[in-house]
Coordinates of C-alpha atoms in Angstrom, one line a residue:
M246 CA -2.9 -7.5 -14.0
S247 CA -2.0 -11.0 -12.9
N248 CA -4.7 -13.6 -12.1
V249 CA -4.1 -13.4 -8.3
A250 CA -5.0 -9.9 -8.5
H251 CA -7.7 -10.1 -11.1
A252 CA -9.6 -13.2 -10.3
P253 CA -11.5 -11.4 -7.1
L254 CA -12.5 -8.9 -9.0
K255 CA -14.6 -11.4 -11.2
T256 CA -15.5 -13.6 -8.1
L257 CA -16.5 -11.1 -5.1
T258 CA -20.2 -10.6 -6.3
L259 CA -20.6 -14.2 -7.9
P260 CA -23.5 -14.7 -4.9
F261 CA -25.7 -12.1 -6.1
A262 CA -25.2 -13.2 -9.9
R263 CA -26.0 -16.6 -9.0
G264 CA -29.0 -15.8 -6.9
E265 CA -27.9 -16.9 -3.4
L266 CA -27.9 -13.2 -2.3
A267 CA -30.0 -10.3 -3.1
W268 CA -28.5 -6.9 -3.7
P269 CA -29.9 -4.4 -0.8
A270 CA -32.9 -2.6 -2.1
S271 CA -31.5 0.3 0.5
G272 CA -28.5 0.5 -1.9
K273 CA -26.5 1.5 1.2
V274 CA -23.3 -0.5 0.1
A275 CA -19.7 -0.2 1.4
C276 CA -16.3 -1.7 -0.3
L277 CA -13.4 -2.2 1.5
R278 CA -9.8 -2.1 -0.2
A279 CA -12.0 -1.8 -3.4
R280 CA -10.3 -1.8 -6.8
A281 CA -11.2 -0.9 -10.4
G282 CA -12.4 -3.8 -12.5
L283 CA -14.6 -5.2 -9.9
E284 CA -17.5 -7.0 -11.5
L285 CA -21.1 -5.3 -9.9
P286 CA -24.7 -6.9 -10.8
D287 CA -26.5 -5.6 -13.8
G288 CA -28.1 -2.3 -12.9
V289 CA -25.7 -1.5 -9.9
S290 CA -23.6 1.8 -10.7
P291 CA -20.3 2.0 -9.1
A292 CA -21.0 5.7 -8.2
S293 CA -23.8 4.3 -5.7
I294 CA -21.2 2.1 -3.9
A295 CA -19.2 3.9 -0.9
A296 CA -15.8 2.4 -1.7
E297 CA -12.2 3.1 0.3
Q298 CA -9.0 2.7 -0.9
S299 CA -5.7 4.1 0.8
Y300 CA -3.5 3.3 -2.3
F301 CA -3.1 6.4 -4.5
P302 CA -2.9 4.8 -7.8
Q303 CA -6.2 2.4 -7.0
M304 CA -7.8 5.4 -5.9
Q305 CA -7.4 6.9 -9.0
A306 CA -8.4 4.3 -10.9
L307 CA -12.0 4.3 -9.2
R308 CA -12.4 7.8 -9.7
L309 CA -11.9 7.5 -13.3
A310 CA -14.0 4.9 -13.4
G311 CA -17.1 6.3 -11.7
W312 CA -16.5 5.0 -8.0
D313 CA -17.7 6.9 -4.9
V314 CA -14.0 6.4 -3.6
S315 CA -12.1 8.3 -0.3
D316 CA -9.2 7.0 1.7
T317 CA -11.3 6.3 4.3
L318 CA -14.9 5.5 5.7
D319 CA -14.3 5.9 9.3
G320 CA -17.3 7.8 11.1
R321 CA -19.8 5.9 8.9
D322 CA -20.3 3.0 11.6
G323 CA -23.7 1.5 11.0
Q324 CA -24.7 2.7 7.8
F325 CA -24.4 0.1 5.2
D326 CA -26.6 -3.0 4.3
L327 CA -23.8 -4.7 2.6
V328 CA -20.1 -4.6 3.0
L329 CA -18.2 -6.0 0.4
V330 CA -14.3 -7.2 1.3
L331 CA -11.4 -7.7 -1.2
S332 CA -9.4 -9.1 1.6
P333 CA -5.8 -8.0 1.8
R334 CA -3.2 -10.6 2.2
Q335 CA -1.3 -10.0 5.6
K336 CA -3.3 -11.6 8.3
D337 CA -3.6 -8.9 11.0
E338 CA -4.8 -6.0 8.6
A339 CA -7.0 -8.6 6.9
R340 CA -8.6 -9.5 10.3
A341 CA -8.8 -5.9 11.4
V342 CA -10.7 -5.0 7.5
F343 CA -13.1 -7.7 8.8
A344 CA -13.9 -5.9 12.1
R345 CA -13.9 -2.6 10.7
A346 CA -16.6 -4.1 7.9
L347 CA -18.6 -5.3 10.9
A348 CA -18.7 -2.0 12.8
L349 CA -19.6 -0.4 8.9
C350 CA -22.9 -2.9 9.0
A351 CA -26.1 -1.7 9.9
P352 CA -28.5 -4.0 12.1
G353 CA -29.1 -7.0 9.5
G354 CA -26.7 -5.9 7.5
R355 CA -24.1 -8.5 5.5
I356 CA -20.3 -8.8 5.0
V357 CA -19.1 -10.6 1.5
A358 CA -15.8 -10.9 1.3
C359 CA -13.6 -12.9 -1.2
Q360 CA -9.9 -13.7 -1.5
H361 CA -7.7 -15.6 -3.8
N362 CA -6.6 -19.4 -2.8
D363 CA -3.0 -18.0 -2.8
E364 CA -3.5 -15.4 -0.6
G365 CA -5.4 -17.0 2.0
A366 CA -8.9 -17.5 1.2
R367 CA -9.4 -20.6 3.4
S368 CA -8.1 -18.7 6.4
G369 CA -9.7 -15.6 5.7
E370 CA -12.9 -17.5 5.4
A371 CA -12.3 -19.3 9.1
D372 CA -11.8 -15.8 10.4
L373 CA -14.9 -14.5 9.2
K374 CA -16.9 -17.3 10.8
A375 CA -15.2 -16.7 13.9
L376 CA -16.1 -13.4 13.9
A377 CA -19.5 -13.0 13.0
G378 CA -20.8 -16.9 11.4
L379 CA -20.7 -18.0 8.3
G380 CA -24.0 -17.8 6.0
G381 CA -22.0 -19.7 2.8
S382 CA -19.3 -19.7 0.5
L383 CA -18.6 -20.8 -3.1
T384 CA -15.0 -21.2 -5.0
K385 CA -14.6 -20.1 -8.7
N386 CA -11.2 -18.5 -10.3
H387 CA -9.3 -20.2 -7.5
C388 CA -10.9 -17.8 -5.5
R389 CA -12.9 -18.2 -2.6
V390 CA -16.1 -15.7 -1.6
F391 CA -17.9 -16.0 1.6
W392 CA -20.4 -14.3 3.7
T393 CA -22.2 -13.6 6.7
L394 CA -25.5 -14.3 7.7
P395 CA -27.4 -11.0 8.6
L396 CA -25.8 -9.3 11.5
G397 CA -27.8 -8.7 14.7
G398 CA -25.6 -8.8 17.3
Q399 CA -24.5 -12.5 17.2
H400 CA -20.8 -11.3 16.4
D401 CA -17.8 -11.9 18.9
A402 CA -16.9 -8.1 20.1
A403 CA -14.3 -9.3 22.2
L404 CA -12.6 -11.1 18.8
A405 CA -13.7 -7.8 16.9
S406 CA -11.4 -5.7 19.5
R407 CA -8.6 -7.9 19.6
W408 CA -8.1 -7.7 15.9
L409 CA -8.6 -4.0 15.8
A410 CA -6.0 -3.5 18.6
A411 CA -3.3 -6.2 16.8
E412 CA -3.4 -4.1 13.4
A413 CA -3.2 -0.7 15.3
P414 CA 0.1 1.6 14.9
R415 CA 3.0 0.3 17.7
S416 CA 6.3 1.4 18.8
I417 CA 9.0 -0.5 16.4
A418 CA 12.9 -0.2 16.4
G419 CA 13.2 0.4 20.3
G420 CA 10.7 2.8 20.2
R421 CA 12.0 5.1 17.5
F422 CA 9.1 5.0 15.1
T423 CA 5.3 3.8 15.1
S424 CA 4.6 1.6 12.7
R425 CA 1.6 -1.2 11.9
P426 CA 0.9 -4.3 10.4
G427 CA 0.1 -4.3 6.5
V428 CA 2.8 -1.5 5.4
F429 CA 5.8 -2.5 3.6
A430 CA 8.8 -3.9 6.5
W431 CA 6.2 -2.9 9.3
D432 CA 7.8 -4.4 11.9
R433 CA 11.5 -4.1 11.0
I434 CA 14.1 -1.6 9.9
D435 CA 14.2 -3.4 6.1
P436 CA 17.9 -4.5 5.2
A437 CA 18.1 -2.6 2.0
S438 CA 17.2 0.8 3.5
A439 CA 19.5 0.1 6.2
L440 CA 22.2 -0.5 3.7
L441 CA 21.5 2.9 2.3
V442 CA 21.8 4.8 5.5
E443 CA 25.2 3.1 6.1
H444 CA 26.4 5.0 3.2
L445 CA 24.3 8.1 3.3
P446 CA 26.9 10.9 2.5
S447 CA 26.9 13.8 5.3
T448 CA 27.7 16.0 2.6
L449 CA 24.0 15.9 1.2
A450 CA 22.2 19.3 0.8
G451 CA 19.5 21.5 0.1
I452 CA 15.7 20.3 -0.7
G453 CA 16.0 16.2 -1.4
A454 CA 13.1 13.9 -1.9
D455 CA 12.2 10.3 -0.8
L456 CA 10.6 8.3 -3.3
G457 CA 8.2 5.5 -1.9
A458 CA 8.8 6.7 1.8
G459 CA 6.7 4.0 3.6
W460 CA 6.9 4.9 7.3
G461 CA 9.4 7.6 6.6
Y462 CA 13.1 5.7 7.9
L463 CA 14.9 7.0 4.9
S464 CA 13.8 10.7 5.2
A465 CA 13.9 10.6 9.2
E466 CA 17.9 9.4 8.6
V467 CA 18.7 11.9 6.2
L468 CA 17.6 15.0 8.4
E469 CA 19.7 13.4 11.2
R470 CA 22.6 12.8 9.8
C471 CA 22.8 15.4 7.2
A472 CA 22.7 19.0 9.3
K473 CA 22.9 20.9 5.6
V474 CA 19.6 19.6 4.1
T475 CA 16.9 22.1 4.3
R476 CA 13.7 20.1 3.4
I477 CA 12.7 16.7 2.3
D478 CA 9.8 15.8 0.3
L479 CA 8.5 12.2 1.2
Y480 CA 6.5 10.7 -1.7
E481 CA 4.3 7.5 -0.7
A482 CA 1.4 6.2 -2.3
E483 CA 0.0 4.1 0.4
G484 CA -1.7 6.6 2.8
R485 CA -1.9 4.4 5.4
A486 CA 2.0 4.2 5.6
L487 CA 2.0 8.0 4.7
A488 CA 0.3 8.7 8.1
L489 CA 2.9 6.9 9.7
A490 CA 5.3 8.9 8.3
R491 CA 4.0 12.1 8.9
H492 CA 3.6 11.1 12.9
N493 CA 7.3 9.7 13.0
L494 CA 8.9 13.1 11.2
A495 CA 6.4 15.2 13.3
A496 CA 9.6 16.8 14.8
A497 CA 11.3 18.1 11.8
G498 CA 8.4 20.8 11.2
E499 CA 8.9 22.3 8.0
R500 CA 11.9 20.4 7.4
A501 CA 9.5 17.6 5.9
T502 CA 6.4 17.7 3.4
F503 CA 4.3 14.9 2.7
H504 CA 2.8 13.9 -0.7
W505 CA 0.1 11.1 -1.0
A506 CA 0.9 10.3 -4.6
D507 CA 2.0 8.1 -7.7
V508 CA 5.2 8.7 -8.3
S509 CA 5.3 7.5 -11.6
A510 CA 3.0 10.5 -12.4
G511 CA 6.1 12.9 -11.6
L512 CA 7.3 15.2 -8.9
A513 CA 6.0 18.2 -7.6
G514 CA 9.2 20.2 -7.2
K515 CA 12.7 20.1 -8.1
Y516 CA 15.4 18.5 -6.1
D517 CA 18.9 18.6 -5.4
F518 CA 19.1 14.9 -4.3
V519 CA 16.7 12.0 -4.1
V520 CA 16.7 8.7 -2.0
T521 CA 14.8 6.0 -2.9
N522 CA 14.2 2.0 -1.8
P523 CA 11.8 1.5 -4.7
P524 CA 8.8 -1.2 -5.0
F525 CA 9.5 -3.8 -7.7
H526 CA 6.1 -5.7 -7.2
T527 CA 2.7 -4.8 -6.7
T528 CA 0.3 -4.7 -3.6
N529 CA -0.3 -8.7 -4.1
R530 CA 3.6 -9.3 -4.4
T531 CA 3.4 -9.9 -8.1
G532 CA 6.9 -9.0 -9.6
R533 CA 6.7 -5.3 -11.3
P534 CA 10.7 -4.1 -12.1
E535 CA 9.0 -1.4 -14.0
L536 CA 7.7 0.0 -11.0
G537 CA 11.2 1.1 -10.0
Q538 CA 12.3 1.9 -13.2
S539 CA 9.1 4.4 -13.4
F540 CA 11.0 5.7 -9.9
I541 CA 14.1 6.1 -11.4
K542 CA 12.5 8.1 -14.6
A543 CA 10.5 10.3 -11.9
A544 CA 14.0 11.1 -10.1
A545 CA 15.8 12.1 -13.3
D546 CA 13.1 14.3 -14.5
G547 CA 12.8 16.1 -10.4
L548 CA 16.8 16.4 -10.3
R549 CA 18.4 19.7 -11.3
Q550 CA 21.1 19.5 -13.3
G551 CA 24.3 17.7 -11.3
G552 CA 21.6 16.5 -8.7
R553 CA 22.6 12.9 -7.3
L554 CA 20.4 9.8 -6.9
L555 CA 20.9 7.2 -4.3
L556 CA 18.9 3.9 -5.1
V557 CA 19.0 1.0 -3.4
A558 CA 17.5 -2.5 -4.9
N559 CA 17.8 -6.0 -5.1
R560 CA 21.1 -7.0 -7.0
H561 CA 19.0 -8.8 -10.0
L562 CA 16.8 -5.9 -10.6
P563 CA 17.3 -4.3 -14.4
Y564 CA 17.8 -0.8 -13.8
E565 CA 21.3 -0.1 -15.1
E566 CA 19.7 0.7 -18.6
V567 CA 17.7 3.2 -17.6
L568 CA 20.0 4.8 -15.3
G569 CA 22.6 4.8 -17.8
E570 CA 20.0 6.8 -20.6
R571 CA 19.2 9.7 -17.7
F572 CA 22.6 9.7 -15.6
S573 CA 25.9 10.1 -15.9
Q574 CA 28.9 8.7 -12.8
I575 CA 26.8 5.7 -12.0
D576 CA 28.7 4.2 -9.1
V577 CA 27.6 1.0 -7.1
L578 CA 28.5 2.3 -3.5
A579 CA 28.0 -1.0 -2.0
E580 CA 26.3 -4.6 -2.3
R581 CA 25.1 -6.8 0.6
D582 CA 22.9 -9.5 1.0
G583 CA 21.5 -9.5 -2.1
F584 CA 21.3 -5.8 -2.4
K585 CA 23.3 -3.1 -4.4
L586 CA 23.3 0.7 -3.3
I587 CA 24.0 3.1 -6.6
S588 CA 24.9 6.5 -6.9
A589 CA 24.2 8.2 -10.0
I590 CA 24.4 11.9 -10.9
K591 CA 22.0 13.8 -13.4
A592 CA 24.1 14.8 -16.5
G593 CA 24.7 18.7 -17.5
R594 CA 23.1 20.2 -20.5

């Protein structure tokens, strides 16, 4: 885990360790964007904290570490005396998380948030101050942890409403799709995916999979352009993106199924083809080419003999070796704007 990712986990609870704040005696604590490895005060069990995490691998890691975790805390407004926030990088998303934390707080409750300096900590502190006032802040580990005074109606309700609206799902691409801030390529057609679609073989047939499906663009194009495709299974680790994909492909009916899953753990079926624009960085933008390599391995394991992989990626990414180990007939179909589109056939026995 990079320092940018790990440092906030060491810093979020610093005010409690230093005696600046007291942990609620009620034990009614929530954590938004929780991640395994968060350092808790002595005597505090992770099972006592209601954690929210919509990214499947991190949700699994939290469960293994004993946290009480779900993909959403919607419906639990006003229940918590402390809401911890590991702020995301994207500004509209981060502001909406603050507004949701505010709604989760009981009267007299408090928000405590942390962000790495390289991820916009100073801006995040200013945002929380504008929303609900600031009770204090500390800096350590290249991070800033900041908190509100006990909340008792002094917040800016109109600002909270605007921030929630700014992060809400909205139409993009001329109204054809719905997306929202915080998911990958949320406000546009990603150019790598567009390159794949431009060279999508109309002869694709049978059952396929879209690995790292995001809000559903590639799958929608496959179903529209390839009449012989009977079904496509969308695999996506980010639950917020998968919910958008369900909406965007609602008209496909049984031709589309949806899997909230970690692709690197394997696929649920066997497929005639796979399309993918795999991630190559983590949620905090740390470069991780092994993520894409794990997608290639999963595709190889999930394809039937003679099945086809269509992979689009940044030109510099080191995928050729793992492709060569698992596939035959590897061809670069197109290159543009720093991207490469690769076709690979799973070798027969």
